[in-house]
mmCIF file of C-alpha atoms and ligand atoms in Angstrom:
data_model
loop_
_atom_site.group_PDB
_atom_site.id
_atom_site.type_symbol
_atom_site.label_atom_id
_atom_site.label_comp_id
_atom_site.label_asym_id
_atom_site.label_seq_id
_atom_site.Cartn_x
_atom_site.Cartn_y
_atom_site.Cartn_z
ATOM 1 C CA MET A 22 2.666 -20.152 -13.782
ATOM 2 C CA ILE A 23 0.685 -17.765 -12.254
ATOM 3 C CA SER A 24 -2.824 -16.020 -13.251
ATOM 4 C CA PHE A 25 -4.085 -13.059 -12.649
ATOM 5 C CA ILE A 26 -7.676 -12.090 -12.236
ATOM 6 C CA GLY A 27 -8.183 -8.016 -12.715
ATOM 7 C CA GLY A 28 -4.604 -8.291 -13.674
ATOM 8 C CA THR A 29 -5.334 -4.630 -15.667
ATOM 9 C CA GLY A 30 -5.322 -3.406 -11.573
ATOM 10 C CA LYS A 31 -2.992 -1.915 -9.409
ATOM 11 C CA LEU A 32 -2.547 -4.456 -7.361
ATOM 12 C CA GLY A 33 -3.099 -7.281 -9.511
ATOM 13 C CA PHE A 34 -0.596 -5.144 -12.127
ATOM 14 C CA GLY A 35 1.188 -5.111 -9.535
ATOM 15 C CA LEU A 36 2.218 -8.106 -8.524
ATOM 16 C CA ALA A 37 2.160 -9.172 -11.985
ATOM 17 C CA MET A 38 5.307 -7.439 -12.435
ATOM 18 C CA ARG A 39 7.001 -8.552 -9.553
ATOM 19 C CA PHE A 40 6.519 -11.934 -9.991
ATOM 20 C CA ALA A 41 7.218 -11.761 -14.349
ATOM 21 C CA ASN A 42 10.798 -9.625 -12.496
ATOM 22 C CA ALA A 43 11.561 -12.835 -9.692
ATOM 23 C CA GLY A 44 11.307 -15.057 -12.947
ATOM 24 C CA GLU A 45 7.546 -16.559 -12.880
ATOM 25 C CA GLU A 46 5.501 -16.355 -15.958
ATOM 26 C CA VAL A 47 2.541 -14.802 -15.143
ATOM 27 C CA ILE A 48 -0.800 -14.303 -17.145
ATOM 28 C CA ILE A 49 -3.191 -11.348 -16.863
ATOM 29 C CA GLY A 50 -6.665 -11.694 -16.684
ATOM 30 C CA SER A 51 -9.235 -9.259 -17.944
ATOM 31 C CA ARG A 52 -12.837 -8.928 -19.049
ATOM 32 C CA LYS A 53 -11.364 -8.008 -21.854
ATOM 33 C CA LEU A 54 -8.617 -8.989 -23.938
ATOM 34 C CA ASP A 55 -7.821 -5.317 -25.513
ATOM 35 C CA LYS A 56 -7.294 -3.877 -22.020
ATOM 36 C CA ALA A 57 -5.267 -7.244 -20.651
ATOM 37 C CA ASN A 58 -2.559 -7.233 -23.672
ATOM 38 C CA GLY A 59 -1.705 -4.236 -23.002
ATOM 39 C CA ALA A 60 -0.794 -4.231 -19.483
ATOM 40 C CA ALA A 61 1.433 -7.257 -20.556
ATOM 41 C CA GLU A 62 2.761 -4.855 -22.868
ATOM 42 C CA ARG A 63 3.849 -2.381 -20.311
ATOM 43 C CA ILE A 64 4.568 -5.219 -17.935
ATOM 44 C CA LEU A 65 7.288 -5.992 -21.066
ATOM 45 C CA GLU A 66 8.194 -2.501 -21.417
ATOM 46 C CA LYS A 67 9.906 -2.466 -17.534
ATOM 47 C CA ILE A 68 11.275 -6.543 -18.173
ATOM 48 C CA PRO A 69 12.302 -6.664 -21.429
ATOM 49 C CA ASP A 70 12.523 -10.755 -20.923
ATOM 50 C CA ALA A 71 9.193 -11.425 -18.734
ATOM 51 C CA ARG A 72 7.500 -14.298 -19.115
ATOM 52 C CA VAL A 73 3.610 -12.688 -19.841
ATOM 53 C CA ARG A 74 0.208 -13.624 -21.771
ATOM 54 C CA ALA A 75 -2.477 -11.501 -21.562
ATOM 55 C CA LEU A 76 -5.823 -13.869 -21.744
ATOM 56 C CA GLU A 77 -9.904 -13.383 -20.837
ATOM 57 C CA ASN A 78 -10.290 -13.934 -17.329
ATOM 58 C CA ARG A 79 -12.110 -17.292 -17.411
ATOM 59 C CA GLU A 80 -8.674 -18.577 -19.957
ATOM 60 C CA ALA A 81 -6.734 -17.145 -17.492
ATOM 61 C CA ALA A 82 -8.414 -18.729 -14.723
ATOM 62 C CA GLU A 83 -8.371 -22.336 -16.391
ATOM 63 C CA GLU A 84 -4.286 -21.629 -17.624
ATOM 64 C CA SER A 85 -2.643 -21.783 -14.064
ATOM 65 C CA GLY A 86 -3.052 -23.470 -10.816
ATOM 66 C CA ILE A 87 -2.172 -20.673 -8.971
ATOM 67 C CA VAL A 88 -5.098 -17.993 -9.529
ATOM 68 C CA PHE A 89 -5.054 -14.331 -7.912
ATOM 69 C CA LEU A 90 -8.212 -12.666 -7.179
ATOM 70 C CA ALA A 91 -7.401 -8.559 -7.577
ATOM 71 C CA VAL A 92 -10.702 -7.121 -8.294
ATOM 72 C CA PRO A 93 -12.954 -4.842 -6.084
ATOM 73 C CA TYR A 94 -15.601 -6.223 -3.908
ATOM 74 C CA PRO A 95 -18.307 -5.700 -4.942
ATOM 75 C CA ALA A 96 -17.527 -7.601 -8.107
ATOM 76 C CA GLN A 97 -15.826 -10.706 -6.336
ATOM 77 C CA GLY A 98 -18.842 -13.046 -6.226
ATOM 78 C CA ASP A 99 -19.872 -12.251 -9.699
ATOM 79 C CA ILE A 100 -16.486 -12.846 -11.038
ATOM 80 C CA LEU A 101 -16.281 -15.788 -9.037
ATOM 81 C CA ARG A 102 -19.657 -17.506 -10.409
ATOM 82 C CA ALA A 103 -17.652 -16.797 -14.108
ATOM 83 C CA ILE A 104 -14.470 -18.398 -13.666
ATOM 84 C CA SER A 105 -15.602 -21.357 -10.844
ATOM 85 C CA GLU A 106 -15.352 -23.721 -13.714
ATOM 86 C CA ALA A 107 -11.998 -23.365 -13.732
ATOM 87 C CA LEU A 108 -10.555 -23.084 -10.583
ATOM 88 C CA HIS A 109 -11.389 -27.052 -9.211
ATOM 89 C CA GLY A 110 -7.864 -27.533 -7.211
ATOM 90 C CA LYS A 111 -6.597 -24.608 -7.883
ATOM 91 C CA VAL A 112 -5.014 -22.426 -5.218
ATOM 92 C CA LEU A 113 -6.820 -18.890 -5.226
ATOM 93 C CA VAL A 114 -5.230 -16.210 -3.981
ATOM 94 C CA SER A 115 -7.446 -13.449 -2.054
ATOM 95 C CA VAL A 116 -6.237 -10.086 -2.026
ATOM 96 C CA VAL A 117 -9.798 -8.454 -1.643
ATOM 97 C CA ASN A 118 -10.623 -5.907 0.994
ATOM 98 C CA PRO A 119 -14.525 -5.133 1.168
ATOM 99 C CA PHE A 120 -13.867 -1.378 2.504
ATOM 100 C CA LYS A 121 -15.715 2.045 1.192
ATOM 101 C CA CYS A 122 -14.954 5.075 2.238
ATOM 102 C CA VAL A 123 -17.616 7.595 4.257
ATOM 103 C CA ASN A 124 -16.933 11.142 4.562
ATOM 104 C CA GLY A 125 -12.754 10.823 3.600
ATOM 105 C CA GLU A 126 -13.057 7.770 6.290
ATOM 106 C CA PHE A 127 -12.504 3.822 5.593
ATOM 107 C CA VAL A 128 -14.981 2.039 6.683
ATOM 108 C CA LYS A 129 -15.670 -1.747 6.455
ATOM 109 C CA LEU A 130 -18.248 -3.439 4.614
ATOM 110 C CA ASN A 131 -20.470 -5.965 6.310
ATOM 111 C CA VAL A 132 -19.179 -9.458 4.368
ATOM 112 C CA ALA A 133 -22.038 -12.350 5.689
ATOM 113 C CA HIS A 134 -19.001 -14.486 6.173
ATOM 114 C CA GLY A 135 -16.583 -12.591 8.062
ATOM 115 C CA SER A 136 -14.337 -11.933 5.255
ATOM 116 C CA ALA A 137 -13.630 -11.444 1.502
ATOM 117 C CA ALA A 138 -12.029 -14.466 1.737
ATOM 118 C CA GLU A 139 -14.327 -16.670 3.667
ATOM 119 C CA GLU A 140 -16.542 -15.347 1.307
ATOM 120 C CA ALA A 141 -14.968 -16.310 -1.590
ATOM 121 C CA GLN A 142 -14.388 -20.054 -0.497
ATOM 122 C CA ALA A 143 -18.497 -20.616 0.266
ATOM 123 C CA PHE A 144 -18.338 -19.345 -3.255
ATOM 124 C CA VAL A 145 -15.992 -21.333 -4.429
ATOM 125 C CA PRO A 146 -15.462 -24.696 -2.099
ATOM 126 C CA HIS A 147 -14.022 -26.562 -5.058
ATOM 127 C CA ALA A 148 -11.090 -24.643 -4.732
ATOM 128 C CA LYS A 149 -8.060 -23.742 -1.548
ATOM 129 C CA VAL A 150 -8.974 -20.318 -0.597
ATOM 130 C CA VAL A 151 -5.928 -18.410 0.410
ATOM 131 C CA SER A 152 -6.186 -14.691 1.998
ATOM 132 C CA ALA A 153 -2.520 -12.813 1.527
ATOM 133 C CA PHE A 154 -1.049 -9.784 0.420
ATOM 134 C CA LYS A 155 -3.954 -8.098 1.560
ATOM 135 C CA ASN A 156 -1.468 -4.971 3.837
ATOM 136 C CA ILE A 157 0.972 -3.651 0.620
ATOM 137 C CA SER A 158 0.348 -1.508 -1.219
ATOM 138 C CA HIS A 159 0.225 -1.933 -5.268
ATOM 139 C CA GLU A 160 2.534 1.455 -5.450
ATOM 140 C CA VAL A 161 5.130 -1.002 -3.413
ATOM 141 C CA PHE A 162 5.143 -3.815 -5.818
ATOM 142 C CA THR A 163 4.787 -1.195 -8.629
ATOM 143 C CA ARG A 164 9.075 -0.397 -7.590
ATOM 144 C CA ILE A 165 11.024 -3.082 -8.331
ATOM 145 C CA GLU A 166 14.008 -1.981 -8.856
ATOM 146 C CA GLU A 167 13.452 -1.521 -4.656
ATOM 147 C CA PRO A 168 13.337 -4.570 -2.511
ATOM 148 C CA ILE A 169 9.807 -4.919 -0.288
ATOM 149 C CA ARG A 170 9.563 -4.179 3.267
ATOM 150 C CA CYS A 171 6.472 -5.457 3.813
ATOM 151 C CA ASP A 172 5.103 -8.666 5.665
ATOM 152 C CA THR A 173 2.274 -10.320 4.861
ATOM 153 C CA ILE A 174 -0.392 -12.683 7.306
ATOM 154 C CA VAL A 175 -1.416 -16.328 5.322
ATOM 155 C CA CYS A 176 -4.091 -17.556 5.954
ATOM 156 C CA SER A 177 -5.798 -20.563 4.429
ATOM 157 C CA ASP A 178 -7.800 -23.916 5.635
ATOM 158 C CA HIS A 179 -6.150 -25.898 2.920
ATOM 159 C CA GLU A 180 -2.139 -26.248 4.482
ATOM 160 C CA ASP A 181 -0.712 -26.924 1.334
ATOM 161 C CA ALA A 182 -2.171 -23.892 -0.447
ATOM 162 C CA LYS A 183 -1.090 -21.469 2.076
ATOM 163 C CA LYS A 184 2.360 -23.004 1.734
ATOM 164 C CA VAL A 185 2.771 -22.433 -1.984
ATOM 165 C CA VAL A 186 1.616 -19.081 -1.490
ATOM 166 C CA MET A 187 3.784 -18.092 1.026
ATOM 167 C CA ASP A 188 6.803 -19.814 -0.731
ATOM 168 C CA LEU A 189 5.786 -17.435 -3.614
ATOM 169 C CA ALA A 190 5.700 -14.627 -0.708
ATOM 170 C CA GLU A 191 9.570 -15.384 -0.747
ATOM 171 C CA LYS A 192 10.036 -15.200 -4.044
ATOM 172 C CA ILE A 193 9.416 -11.886 -3.713
ATOM 173 C CA GLY A 194 11.689 -10.492 -0.575
ATOM 174 C CA VAL A 195 7.742 -10.175 1.137
ATOM 175 C CA LYS A 196 8.604 -12.071 4.097
ATOM 176 C CA PRO A 197 5.048 -14.335 5.102
ATOM 177 C CA ILE A 198 3.338 -14.595 8.334
ATOM 178 C CA ASP A 199 1.989 -17.524 8.971
ATOM 179 C CA GLY A 200 -1.823 -17.050 10.458
ATOM 180 C CA GLY A 201 -3.517 -20.116 10.170
ATOM 181 C CA PRO A 202 -7.245 -20.835 9.546
ATOM 182 C CA LEU A 203 -9.034 -18.728 6.721
ATOM 183 C CA ARG A 204 -10.835 -17.931 9.898
ATOM 184 C CA ILE A 205 -7.942 -15.437 10.778
ATOM 185 C CA SER A 206 -8.432 -13.087 7.098
ATOM 186 C CA ARG A 207 -11.636 -11.222 8.647
ATOM 187 C CA TYR A 208 -8.764 -9.541 11.286
ATOM 188 C CA LEU A 209 -6.714 -9.455 8.259
ATOM 189 C CA ASP A 210 -9.217 -6.808 6.361
ATOM 190 C CA ALA A 211 -9.995 -4.866 9.476
ATOM 191 C CA VAL A 212 -6.170 -4.273 9.472
ATOM 192 C CA THR A 213 -5.892 -2.916 6.067
ATOM 193 C CA ILE A 214 -8.633 -0.260 6.935
ATOM 194 C CA LEU A 215 -7.076 0.620 9.966
ATOM 195 C CA LEU A 216 -3.573 0.806 7.252
ATOM 196 C CA LEU A 217 -5.443 2.443 4.692
ATOM 197 C CA ASN A 218 -6.824 5.295 6.968
ATOM 198 C CA VAL A 219 -3.161 5.814 8.686
ATOM 199 C CA ASN A 220 -2.390 6.645 5.480
ATOM 200 C CA LYS A 221 -5.282 9.274 4.908
ATOM 201 C CA ARG A 222 -3.302 11.716 7.491
ATOM 202 C CA TYR A 223 0.596 10.572 6.819
ATOM 203 C CA GLY A 224 0.755 9.979 3.322
ATOM 204 C CA GLY A 225 2.962 7.293 2.500
ATOM 205 C CA ASN A 226 2.040 3.481 2.525
ATOM 206 C CA ALA A 227 1.758 1.906 5.615
ATOM 207 C CA CYS A 228 2.735 -2.141 5.845
ATOM 208 C CA LEU A 229 2.984 -4.777 8.166
ATOM 209 C CA LYS A 230 7.021 -5.529 10.000
ATOM 210 C CA ILE A 231 5.982 -9.017 11.904
ATOM 211 C CA GLU A 232 8.520 -8.799 14.238
ATOM 212 C CA PHE A 233 9.096 -11.315 17.693
ATOM 213 C CA TYR A 234 10.889 -10.897 20.815
ATOM 214 C CA ASP A 235 11.772 -13.702 22.814
ATOM 215 C CA LEU A 236 11.702 -16.478 19.748
HETATM 216 N N1 LIG B 313 -4.213 -1.049 -5.184
HETATM 217 C C1 LIG B 313 -4.091 -1.558 -3.657
HETATM 218 O O1 LIG B 313 -2.838 -1.014 -3.412
HETATM 219 C C2 LIG B 313 -4.186 -2.562 -3.050
HETATM 220 C C3 LIG B 313 -3.912 -3.430 -1.829
HETATM 221 C C4 LIG B 313 -4.309 -4.710 -1.462
HETATM 222 C C5 LIG B 313 -5.408 -5.229 -1.996
HETATM 223 N N2 LIG B 313 -5.582 -4.657 -2.408
HETATM 224 C C6 LIG B 313 -7.284 -4.996 -2.840
HETATM 225 O O2 LIG B 313 -7.201 -5.466 -3.934
HETATM 226 C C7 LIG B 313 -8.249 -5.695 -5.038
HETATM 227 C C8 LIG B 313 -8.249 -5.112 -6.703
HETATM 228 O O3 LIG B 313 -7.498 -3.246 -5.955
HETATM 229 P P1 LIG B 313 -6.899 -2.530 -6.698
HETATM 230 O O4 LIG B 313 -6.937 -1.086 -6.284
HETATM 231 O O5 LIG B 313 -6.141 -3.461 -8.366
HETATM 232 O O6 LIG B 313 -8.758 -2.025 -7.684
HETATM 233 P P2 LIG B 313 -8.977 -1.657 -9.419
HETATM 234 O O7 LIG B 313 -7.533 -1.123 -9.739
HETATM 235 O O8 LIG B 313 -9.907 -1.108 -9.262
HETATM 236 O O9 LIG B 313 -9.831 -2.978 -10.453
HETATM 237 C C9 LIG B 313 -9.235 -4.213 -10.426
HETATM 238 C C10 LIG B 313 -9.230 -4.910 -11.655
HETATM 239 O O10 LIG B 313 -11.093 -5.897 -11.275
HETATM 240 C C11 LIG B 313 -11.516 -5.561 -12.758
HETATM 241 N N3 LIG B 313 -12.756 -5.932 -12.715
HETATM 242 C C12 LIG B 313 -13.433 -3.986 -12.159
HETATM 243 N N4 LIG B 313 -14.867 -4.208 -11.882
HETATM 244 C C13 LIG B 313 -14.986 -5.326 -11.784
HETATM 245 C C14 LIG B 313 -16.098 -6.242 -12.070
HETATM 246 N N5 LIG B 313 -17.782 -5.626 -12.559
HETATM 247 N N6 LIG B 313 -16.212 -7.800 -12.522
HETATM 248 C C15 LIG B 313 -14.675 -7.376 -13.079
HETATM 249 N N7 LIG B 313 -13.728 -7.529 -12.433
HETATM 250 C C16 LIG B 313 -13.988 -6.445 -12.517
HETATM 251 C C17 LIG B 313 -10.667 -4.596 -13.736
HETATM 252 O O11 LIG B 313 -10.180 -4.953 -14.523
HETATM 253 P P3 LIG B 313 -10.789 -5.279 -16.356
HETATM 254 O O12 LIG B 313 -11.739 -4.514 -16.485
HETATM 255 O O13 LIG B 313 -9.651 -5.612 -16.711
HETATM 256 O O14 LIG B 313 -11.642 -7.251 -15.947
HETATM 257 C C18 LIG B 313 -9.788 -3.670 -12.867
HETATM 258 O O15 LIG B 313 -8.379 -3.276 -13.770
HETATM 259 C C19 LIG B 313 -9.587 -4.874 -3.814
HETATM 260 O O16 LIG B 313 -10.247 -5.754 -3.484
HETATM 261 C C20 LIG B 313 -8.596 -4.044 -3.511
HETATM 262 O O17 LIG B 313 -9.590 -3.922 -1.881
HETATM 263 C C21 LIG B 313 -5.454 -2.928 -3.533
#
């Protein structure tokens, strides 16, 4: 079972739909139950046999061993404080990118701990934070009839949790690349912001494909 905090939003919803389509049981979390119900219904419209439920964020975090944090960066501190107790020993997947738009350009926000995921780990040291899926647009996840042609770099200080998330990525056809410890996530944040600026010029959804030569 996988819960999505902010599962009504663009990325949380897209990921939830992909995992539901892959046969996983998913829980849409929201600050408002009505909103979560609406998102769950939209998944069922597209995937009638989806195993999907709707709950308020805290209950959503309590229900699952794997919890995706899919809220805008400025909201992450407050929401983590609100659900902290529910996260003991759990895998917390951060897809959060700390950026803002200045004069039409995406710029990285200064994050005290280096990256949004490292900051999340500092907020909830009793959870196992994994940084993943940051570089893939929600539109890629929502188009469930199409295979995903993007890789994801996965970082964590918890090898067991990293493996869980890398296995999950494979279930939805995303190639996982082991990026090492969580401190590497600061470069993922930066690469995402680079891609957002590239997208602005090209109008598409650029993502990462990692090719290894000489392996
Ligand atoms: N959009 C993408 O393609 C994409 C791709 C990769 C990574 N990301 C990252 O994923 C995260 C979510 O992005 P998004 O585009 O999905 O954002 P979004 O649609 O604007 O918001 C996601 C959800 O966050 C919740 N939320 C908003 N403000 C909140 C607050 N103050 N406290 C608690 N919850 C709040 C809302 O859920 P409720 O109102 O239901 O509570 C909202 O539906 C961001 O950090 C973004 O950088 C996005």
